[in-house]
Coordinates of C-alpha atoms in Angstrom, one line a residue:
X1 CA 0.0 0.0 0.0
X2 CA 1.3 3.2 -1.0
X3 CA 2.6 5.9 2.1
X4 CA 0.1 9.2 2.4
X5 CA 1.1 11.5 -0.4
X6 CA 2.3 14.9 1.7
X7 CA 5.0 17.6 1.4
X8 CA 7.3 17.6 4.7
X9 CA 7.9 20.9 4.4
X10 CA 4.1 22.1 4.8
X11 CA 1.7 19.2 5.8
X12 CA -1.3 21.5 4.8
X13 CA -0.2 21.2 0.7
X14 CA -2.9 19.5 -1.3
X15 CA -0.5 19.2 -4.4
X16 CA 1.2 16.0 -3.5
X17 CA -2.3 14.1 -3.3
X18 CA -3.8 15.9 -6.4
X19 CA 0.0 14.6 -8.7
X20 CA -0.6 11.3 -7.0
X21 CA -4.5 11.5 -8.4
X22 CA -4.2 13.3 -11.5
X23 CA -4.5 11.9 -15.1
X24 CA -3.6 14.4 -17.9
X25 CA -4.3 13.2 -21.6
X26 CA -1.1 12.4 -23.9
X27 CA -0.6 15.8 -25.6
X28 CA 2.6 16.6 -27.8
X29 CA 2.7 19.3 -30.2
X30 CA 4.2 17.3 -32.7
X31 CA 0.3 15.7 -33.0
X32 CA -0.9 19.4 -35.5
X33 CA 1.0 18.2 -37.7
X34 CA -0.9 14.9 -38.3
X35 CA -3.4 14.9 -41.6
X36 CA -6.7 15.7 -39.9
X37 CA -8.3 11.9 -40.3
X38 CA -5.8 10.8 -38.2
X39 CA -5.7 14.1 -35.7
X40 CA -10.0 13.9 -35.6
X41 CA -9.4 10.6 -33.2
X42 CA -7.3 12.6 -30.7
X43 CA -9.5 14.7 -28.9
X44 CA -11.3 11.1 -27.8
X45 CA -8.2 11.1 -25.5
X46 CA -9.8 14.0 -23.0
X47 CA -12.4 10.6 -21.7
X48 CA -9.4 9.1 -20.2
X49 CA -8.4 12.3 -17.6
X50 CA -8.7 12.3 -14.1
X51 CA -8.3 16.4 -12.1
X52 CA -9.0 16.2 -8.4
X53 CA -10.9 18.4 -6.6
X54 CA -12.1 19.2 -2.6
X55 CA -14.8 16.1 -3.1
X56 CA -12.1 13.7 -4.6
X57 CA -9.8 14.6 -1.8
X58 CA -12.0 13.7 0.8
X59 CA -12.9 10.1 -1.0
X60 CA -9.0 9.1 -1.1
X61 CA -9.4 10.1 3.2
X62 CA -12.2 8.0 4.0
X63 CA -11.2 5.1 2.3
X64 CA -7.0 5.4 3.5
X65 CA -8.8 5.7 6.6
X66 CA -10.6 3.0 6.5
X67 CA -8.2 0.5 4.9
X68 CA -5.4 1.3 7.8
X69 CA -8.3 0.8 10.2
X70 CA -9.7 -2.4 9.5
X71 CA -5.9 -3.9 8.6
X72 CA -5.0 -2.7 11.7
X73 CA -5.9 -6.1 14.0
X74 CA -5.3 -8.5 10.5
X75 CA -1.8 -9.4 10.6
X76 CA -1.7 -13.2 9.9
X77 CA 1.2 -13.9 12.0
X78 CA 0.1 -12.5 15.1
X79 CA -3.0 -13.7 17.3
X80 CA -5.4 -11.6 16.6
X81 CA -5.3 -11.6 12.7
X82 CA -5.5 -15.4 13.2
X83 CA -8.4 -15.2 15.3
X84 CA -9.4 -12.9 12.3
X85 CA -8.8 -15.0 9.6
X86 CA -9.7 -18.5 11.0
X87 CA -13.0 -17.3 12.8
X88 CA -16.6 -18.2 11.3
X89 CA -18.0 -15.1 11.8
X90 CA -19.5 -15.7 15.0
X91 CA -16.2 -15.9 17.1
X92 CA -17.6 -19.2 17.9
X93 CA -14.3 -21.3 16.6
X94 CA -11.9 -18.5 17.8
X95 CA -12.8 -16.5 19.9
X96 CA -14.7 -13.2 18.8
X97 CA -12.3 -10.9 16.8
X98 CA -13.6 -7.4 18.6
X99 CA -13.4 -6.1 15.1
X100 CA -16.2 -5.0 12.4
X101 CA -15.4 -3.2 9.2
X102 CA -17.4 0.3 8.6
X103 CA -19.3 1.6 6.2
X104 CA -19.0 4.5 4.2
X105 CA -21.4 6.2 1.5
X106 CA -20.5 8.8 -1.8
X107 CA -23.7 9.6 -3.4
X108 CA -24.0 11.8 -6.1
X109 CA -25.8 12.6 -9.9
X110 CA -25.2 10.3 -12.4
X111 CA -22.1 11.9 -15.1
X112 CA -20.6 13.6 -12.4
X113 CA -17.9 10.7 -12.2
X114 CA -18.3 9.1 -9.1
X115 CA -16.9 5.6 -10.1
X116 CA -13.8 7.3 -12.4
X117 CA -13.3 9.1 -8.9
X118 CA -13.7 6.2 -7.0
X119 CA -11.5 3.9 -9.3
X120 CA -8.7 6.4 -9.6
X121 CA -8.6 6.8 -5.6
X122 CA -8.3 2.6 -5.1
X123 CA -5.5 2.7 -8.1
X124 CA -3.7 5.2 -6.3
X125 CA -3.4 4.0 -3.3
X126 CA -1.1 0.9 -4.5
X127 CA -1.4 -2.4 -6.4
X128 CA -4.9 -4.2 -6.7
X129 CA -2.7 -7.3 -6.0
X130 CA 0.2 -7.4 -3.7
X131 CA 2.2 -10.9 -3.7
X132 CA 4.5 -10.6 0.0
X133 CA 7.6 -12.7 0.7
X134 CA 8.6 -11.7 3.9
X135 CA 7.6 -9.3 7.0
X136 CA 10.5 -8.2 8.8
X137 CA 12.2 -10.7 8.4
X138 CA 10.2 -14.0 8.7
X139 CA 9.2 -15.8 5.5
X140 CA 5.7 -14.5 4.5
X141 CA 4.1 -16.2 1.4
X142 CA 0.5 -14.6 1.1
X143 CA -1.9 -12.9 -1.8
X144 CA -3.3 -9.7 -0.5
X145 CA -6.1 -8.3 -2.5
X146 CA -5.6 -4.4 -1.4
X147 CA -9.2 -3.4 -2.7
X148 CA -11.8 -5.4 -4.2
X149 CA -14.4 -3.2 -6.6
X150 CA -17.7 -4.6 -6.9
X151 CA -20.4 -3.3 -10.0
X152 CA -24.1 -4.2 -9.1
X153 CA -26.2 -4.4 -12.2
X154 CA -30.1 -4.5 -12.4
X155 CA -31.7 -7.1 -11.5
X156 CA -28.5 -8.8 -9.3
X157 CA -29.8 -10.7 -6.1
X158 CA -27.9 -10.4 -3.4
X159 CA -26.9 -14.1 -3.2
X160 CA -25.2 -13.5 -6.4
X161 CA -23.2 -10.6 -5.2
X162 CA -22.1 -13.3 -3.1
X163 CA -21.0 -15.4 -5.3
X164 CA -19.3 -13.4 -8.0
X165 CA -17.9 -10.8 -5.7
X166 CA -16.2 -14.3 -4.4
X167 CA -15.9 -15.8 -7.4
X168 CA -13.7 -12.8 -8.8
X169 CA -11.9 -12.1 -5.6
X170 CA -10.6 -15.7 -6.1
X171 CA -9.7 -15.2 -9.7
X172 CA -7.4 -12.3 -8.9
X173 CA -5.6 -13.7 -6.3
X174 CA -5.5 -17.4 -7.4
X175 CA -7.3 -18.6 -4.4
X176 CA -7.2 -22.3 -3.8
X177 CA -10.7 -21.8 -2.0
X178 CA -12.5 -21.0 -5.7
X179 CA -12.5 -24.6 -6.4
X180 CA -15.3 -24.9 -3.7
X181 CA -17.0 -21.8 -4.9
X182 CA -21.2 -23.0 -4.5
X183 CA -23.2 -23.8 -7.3
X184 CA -26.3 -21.2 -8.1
X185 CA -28.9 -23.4 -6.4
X186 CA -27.1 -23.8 -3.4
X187 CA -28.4 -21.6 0.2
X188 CA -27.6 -17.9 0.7
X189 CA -25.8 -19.0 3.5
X190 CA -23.6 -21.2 1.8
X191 CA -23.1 -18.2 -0.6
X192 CA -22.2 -15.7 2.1
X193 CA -20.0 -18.6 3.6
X194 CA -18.1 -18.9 0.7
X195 CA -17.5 -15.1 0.1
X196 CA -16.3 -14.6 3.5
X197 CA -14.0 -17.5 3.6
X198 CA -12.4 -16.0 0.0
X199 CA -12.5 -12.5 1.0
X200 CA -10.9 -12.9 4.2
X201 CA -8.3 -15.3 3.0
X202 CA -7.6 -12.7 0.0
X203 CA -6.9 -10.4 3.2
X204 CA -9.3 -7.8 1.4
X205 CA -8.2 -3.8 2.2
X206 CA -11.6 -2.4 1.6
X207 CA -14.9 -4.0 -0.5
X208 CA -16.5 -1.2 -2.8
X209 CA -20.1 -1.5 -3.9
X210 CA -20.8 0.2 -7.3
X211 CA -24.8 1.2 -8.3
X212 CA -26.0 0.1 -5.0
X213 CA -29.3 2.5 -6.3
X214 CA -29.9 -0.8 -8.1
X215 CA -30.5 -2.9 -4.8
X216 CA -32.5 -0.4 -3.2
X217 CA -34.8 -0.2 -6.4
X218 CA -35.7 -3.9 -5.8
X219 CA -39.2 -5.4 -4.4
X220 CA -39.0 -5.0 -0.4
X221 CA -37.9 -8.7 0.3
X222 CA -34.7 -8.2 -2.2
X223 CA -34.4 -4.8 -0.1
X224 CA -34.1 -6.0 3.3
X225 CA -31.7 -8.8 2.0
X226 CA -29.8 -6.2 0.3
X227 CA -29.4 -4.6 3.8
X228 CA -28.7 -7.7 5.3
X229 CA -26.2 -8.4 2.7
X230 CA -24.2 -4.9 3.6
X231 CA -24.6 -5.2 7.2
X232 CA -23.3 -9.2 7.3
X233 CA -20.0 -8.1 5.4
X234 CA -19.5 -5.4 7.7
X235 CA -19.9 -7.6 11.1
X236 CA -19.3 -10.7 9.9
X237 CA -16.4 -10.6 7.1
X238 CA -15.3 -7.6 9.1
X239 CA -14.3 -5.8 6.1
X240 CA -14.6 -2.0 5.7
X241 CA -17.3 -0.9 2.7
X242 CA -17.6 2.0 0.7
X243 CA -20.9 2.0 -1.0
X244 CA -21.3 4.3 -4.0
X245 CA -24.7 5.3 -5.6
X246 CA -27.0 8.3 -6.7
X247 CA -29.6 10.2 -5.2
X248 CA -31.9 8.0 -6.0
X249 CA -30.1 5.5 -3.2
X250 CA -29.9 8.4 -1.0
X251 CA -33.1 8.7 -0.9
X252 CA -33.3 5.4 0.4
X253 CA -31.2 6.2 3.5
X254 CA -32.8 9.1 4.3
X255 CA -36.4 7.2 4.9
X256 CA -34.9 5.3 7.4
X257 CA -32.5 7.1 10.0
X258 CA -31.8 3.5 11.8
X259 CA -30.2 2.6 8.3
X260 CA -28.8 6.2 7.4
X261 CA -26.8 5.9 10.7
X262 CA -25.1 2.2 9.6
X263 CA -24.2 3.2 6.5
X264 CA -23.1 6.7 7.2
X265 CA -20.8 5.7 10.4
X266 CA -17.1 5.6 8.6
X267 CA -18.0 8.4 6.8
X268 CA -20.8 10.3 4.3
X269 CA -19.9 12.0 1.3
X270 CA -21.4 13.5 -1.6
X271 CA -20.5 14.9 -4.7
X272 CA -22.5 17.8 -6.3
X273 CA -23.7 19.4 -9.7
X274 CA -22.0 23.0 -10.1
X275 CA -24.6 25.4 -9.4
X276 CA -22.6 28.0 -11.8
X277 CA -20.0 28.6 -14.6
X278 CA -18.0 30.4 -11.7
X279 CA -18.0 27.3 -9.4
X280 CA -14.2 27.1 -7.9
X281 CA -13.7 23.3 -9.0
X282 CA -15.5 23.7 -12.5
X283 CA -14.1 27.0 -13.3
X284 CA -10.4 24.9 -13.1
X285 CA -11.2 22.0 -14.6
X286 CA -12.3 24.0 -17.6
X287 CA -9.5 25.9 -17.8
X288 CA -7.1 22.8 -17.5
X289 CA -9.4 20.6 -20.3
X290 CA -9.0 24.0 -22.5
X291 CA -5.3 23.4 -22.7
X292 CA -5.5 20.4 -24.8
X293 CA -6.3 21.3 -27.7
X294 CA -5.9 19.3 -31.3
X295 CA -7.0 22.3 -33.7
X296 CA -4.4 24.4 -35.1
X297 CA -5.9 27.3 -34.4
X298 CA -5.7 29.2 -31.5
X299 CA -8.5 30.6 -29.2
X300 CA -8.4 32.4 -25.6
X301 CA -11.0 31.0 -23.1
X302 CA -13.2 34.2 -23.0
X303 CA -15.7 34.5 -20.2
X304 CA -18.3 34.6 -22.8
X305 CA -17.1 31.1 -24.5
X306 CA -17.3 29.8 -20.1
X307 CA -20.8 30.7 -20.0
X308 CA -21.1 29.1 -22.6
X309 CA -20.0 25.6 -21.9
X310 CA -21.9 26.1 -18.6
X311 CA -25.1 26.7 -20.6
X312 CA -24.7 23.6 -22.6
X313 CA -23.5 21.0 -20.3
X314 CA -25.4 22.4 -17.2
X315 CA -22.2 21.3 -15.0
X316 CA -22.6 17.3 -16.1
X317 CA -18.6 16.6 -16.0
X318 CA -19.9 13.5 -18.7
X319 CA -21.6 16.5 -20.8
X320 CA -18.5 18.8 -21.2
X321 CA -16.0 15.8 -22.2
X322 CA -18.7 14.8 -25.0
X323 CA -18.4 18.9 -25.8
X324 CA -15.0 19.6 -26.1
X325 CA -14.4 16.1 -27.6
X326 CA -17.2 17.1 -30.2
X327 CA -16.5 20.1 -31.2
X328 CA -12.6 19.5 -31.7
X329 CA -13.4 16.5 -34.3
X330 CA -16.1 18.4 -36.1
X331 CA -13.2 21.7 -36.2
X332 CA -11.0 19.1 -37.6
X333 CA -13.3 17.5 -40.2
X334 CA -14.6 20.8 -41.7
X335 CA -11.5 22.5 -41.6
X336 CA -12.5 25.3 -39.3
X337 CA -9.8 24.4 -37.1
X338 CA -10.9 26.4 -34.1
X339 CA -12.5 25.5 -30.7
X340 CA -14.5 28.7 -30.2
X341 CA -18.5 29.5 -30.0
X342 CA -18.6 28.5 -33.1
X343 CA -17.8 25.1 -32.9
X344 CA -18.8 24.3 -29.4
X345 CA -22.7 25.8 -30.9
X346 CA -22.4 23.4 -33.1
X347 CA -21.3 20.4 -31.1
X348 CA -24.3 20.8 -29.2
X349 CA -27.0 21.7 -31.4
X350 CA -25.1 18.1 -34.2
X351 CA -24.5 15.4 -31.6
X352 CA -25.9 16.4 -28.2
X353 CA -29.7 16.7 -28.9
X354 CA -30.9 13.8 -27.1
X355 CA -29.8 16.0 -24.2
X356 CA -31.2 19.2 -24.8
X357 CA -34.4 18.7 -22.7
X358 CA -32.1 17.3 -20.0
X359 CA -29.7 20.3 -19.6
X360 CA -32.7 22.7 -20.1
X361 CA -34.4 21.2 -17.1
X362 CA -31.1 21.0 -15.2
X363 CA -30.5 25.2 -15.4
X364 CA -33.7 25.9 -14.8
X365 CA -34.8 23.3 -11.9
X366 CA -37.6 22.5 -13.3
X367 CA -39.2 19.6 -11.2
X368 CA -39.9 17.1 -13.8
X369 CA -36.7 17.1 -15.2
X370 CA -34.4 17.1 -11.4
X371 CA -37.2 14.5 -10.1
X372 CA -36.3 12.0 -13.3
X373 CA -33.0 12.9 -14.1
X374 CA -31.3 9.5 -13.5
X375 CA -33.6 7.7 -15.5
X376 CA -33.3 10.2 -18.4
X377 CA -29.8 10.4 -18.0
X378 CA -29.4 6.7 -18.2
X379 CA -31.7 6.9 -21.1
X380 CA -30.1 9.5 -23.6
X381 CA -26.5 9.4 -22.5
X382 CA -25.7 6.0 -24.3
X383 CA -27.4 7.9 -27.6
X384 CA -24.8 10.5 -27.5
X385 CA -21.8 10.2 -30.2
X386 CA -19.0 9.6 -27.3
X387 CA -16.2 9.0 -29.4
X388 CA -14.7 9.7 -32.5
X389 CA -15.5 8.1 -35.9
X390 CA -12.8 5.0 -36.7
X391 CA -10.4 5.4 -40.3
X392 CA -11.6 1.9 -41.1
X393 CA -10.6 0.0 -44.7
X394 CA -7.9 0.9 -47.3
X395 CA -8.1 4.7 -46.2
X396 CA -6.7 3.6 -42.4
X397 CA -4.1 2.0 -44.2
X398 CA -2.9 4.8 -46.6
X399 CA -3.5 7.0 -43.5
X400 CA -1.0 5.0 -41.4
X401 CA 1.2 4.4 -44.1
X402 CA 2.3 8.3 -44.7
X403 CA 2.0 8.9 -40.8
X404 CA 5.8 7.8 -40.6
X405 CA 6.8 10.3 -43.0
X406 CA 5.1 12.9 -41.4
X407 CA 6.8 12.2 -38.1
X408 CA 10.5 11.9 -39.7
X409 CA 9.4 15.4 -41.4
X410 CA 9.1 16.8 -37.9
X411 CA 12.3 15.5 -36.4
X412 CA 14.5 16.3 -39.4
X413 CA 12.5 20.3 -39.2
X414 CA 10.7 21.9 -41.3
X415 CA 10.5 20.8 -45.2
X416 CA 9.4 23.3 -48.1
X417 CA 9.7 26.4 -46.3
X418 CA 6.7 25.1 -43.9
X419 CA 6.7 25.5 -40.1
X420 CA 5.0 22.6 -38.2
X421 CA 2.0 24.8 -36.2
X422 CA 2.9 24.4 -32.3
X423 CA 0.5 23.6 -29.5
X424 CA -1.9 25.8 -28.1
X425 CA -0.7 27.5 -25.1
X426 CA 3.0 26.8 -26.0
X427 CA 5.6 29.1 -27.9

């Protein structure tokens, strides 16, 4: 497991946790001077970032915190992690372990990227898989699974979770327990067995629960075993949980306050829709997405051209990628060259129409639209044109084939007179 990222010198500076977060695309200026059918599939690469903010932050705490907790009373070679890792659950065969993992919740919008947040925080935090040798010393031959990420999908009963949140724990680590893994027709309790014999024998960090929306959206019965489910791997497997969902699964805590206060005790956080073009965290990430740019044309980020983006994305993170991405390739395919009002107008008005009523709704909160938003958002976001057009057939090949010369043009300088354009923002 990686150390905390901090700076010695001041303990209060955020920048060596945001370097150890961020993700900037690949960006080199050499790229202009690609023929435009093979510089339209750049601008794809802005999907792939990752820029921290105050709410990121505070997701890398809780679950750092969490991890060190519950690892705290888990080392294998000494009593208590036996007791730990040999127990039944009950402390019936060992002796209780005194130990149960907390529980943590992010809630947030859909397209605000909760689980690229949530993935980038568990990636940076160390190795998914970490094979030891030794521990001061003594020979130490054990698999630890540092973090084990979970994606519900609709219509998943919680005995399955069971079973392929074991099943794949097993797979990564090559545990020798997946040969027993229980067939579908066998008891939940055999199911929940099995998981907790693999999890804990995987030495799991922390278990994080993607979409849990999707188990709180189920008939009652699958409900309350849903809750069960949570509440057995926090007690039982005693391994810490951070559950990740929308509002429509906060909504679900917030009926109940004796289950709001379970899953709220390591921690509760949320992350929220900019209310404005001038909010702090947008206002960056903006700024920093403006800088790559794969037009040869230059254009300053005017106020005007902020309000702008604001006014057609309605601060969905998912909605501005799309945007910039958009109108970069259609700049590139007509020509035009230039990320400006122009283009970005017609980004929206070409490829982001299944939308409109969406981001309308969204800057004017009208209640329809902020009631139904998930579904809606579920609904049109898969119709939107997310990446760029592939150079398929003969044409990818003559494409490819002249892309060496163009790169041995720009490391022997310029040919005919002709200056390779540079990079936005550089000289």
């Amino acid at each position: 497991m990686n150390p905390y990222p901090y700076n010695p010198e001041d303990e209060y500076d955020i920048e060596p946790l945001d370097r150890q977060l961020r993700v900037t695309p690949m960006f080199n200026e050499c790229d202009l001077a690609l023929p435009a059918p093979l510089r339209k599939v750049l601008p794809s690469r802005l999907y792939r970032i990752f820029l921290p903010g105050p709410d990121h932050r505070k997701v890398f705490d809780t679950a750092y915190g969490l991890m060190l907790e519950g690892m705290r009373n888990r080392n294998p070679l000494q009593a208590a992690g036996e007791s730990f890792l040999y127990s039944d659950g009950s402390g019936e065969n060992c002796g209780a372990a005194n130990e149960f993992g907390r529980i943590a919740t992010l809630i947030g919008p859909s397209g605000l990227g909760k689980s690229t947040a949530v993935g980038r925080v568990l990636s940076s935090m160390g190795h998914q898989l970490i094979k030891h040798r030794d521990y001061h010393g003594q020979p130490f031959h054990e698999t630890q699974l540092l973090y084990h990420y979970f994606k519900v999908s609709e219509n998943l009963q919680p005995a399955d979770i069971y079973l392929h949140a074991g099943k794949m724990a097993g797979q990564l680590t090559g545990n020798t327990f997946l040969k027993l893994m229980p067939g579908a027709r066998r008891s939940l309790s055999d199911k929940r067995d099995y998981c907790r014999m693999v999890l804990r024998s995987s030495h799991c960090g922390i278990l994080v629960i993607d979409n849990v929306e999707y188990l709180f959206r189920a008939r009652d019965n699958v409900k309350e075993q849903a809750l069960s489910m949570i509440l057995h791997i926090r007690d039982d497997f005693g391994i810490p949980i951070l559950l990740v969902g929308t509002s429509e699964a906060y909504r679900y805590l917030a009926s109940d306050d004796s289950v709001a206060s379970r899953f709220i005790e390591g921690g509760y956080l949320e992350i929220t829709r900019p209310s404005s073009a001038d909010d702090a965290y947008w206002d960056d990430m903006v700024r920093a997405l403006w800088q790559w740019k794969w037009v040869r044309k230059e254009s300053p980020l005017t106020d005007t051209i902020r309000s702008k983006i604001y006014e057609y994305t309605a601060g969905v993170t998912r909605y501005l990628m799309v945007l910039l991405v958009q109108a970069q390739i259609l700049a590139i395919e007509s020509g035009y060259e230039k990320l400006d009002e122009v283009s970005l107008a017609k980004a929206y008005t070409l490829f982001m129409k299944p939308i409109h009523p969406i981001v309308t709704g969204l800057l004017t909160n009208e209640p329809q639209i902020m009631r139904k938003y998930e579904s809606m958002y579920a609904d049109t976001t898969k119709l939107l044109k997310g990446y760029a057009e592939p150079v398929i057939g003969s044409s990818a090949a003559e494409h490819i084939k002249h892309l060496g010369a163009h790169l041995a043009g720009l490391r022997n300088g310029p040919q005919n007179g002709k200056t390779p354009t540079t990079a936005p923002g550089t000289a």
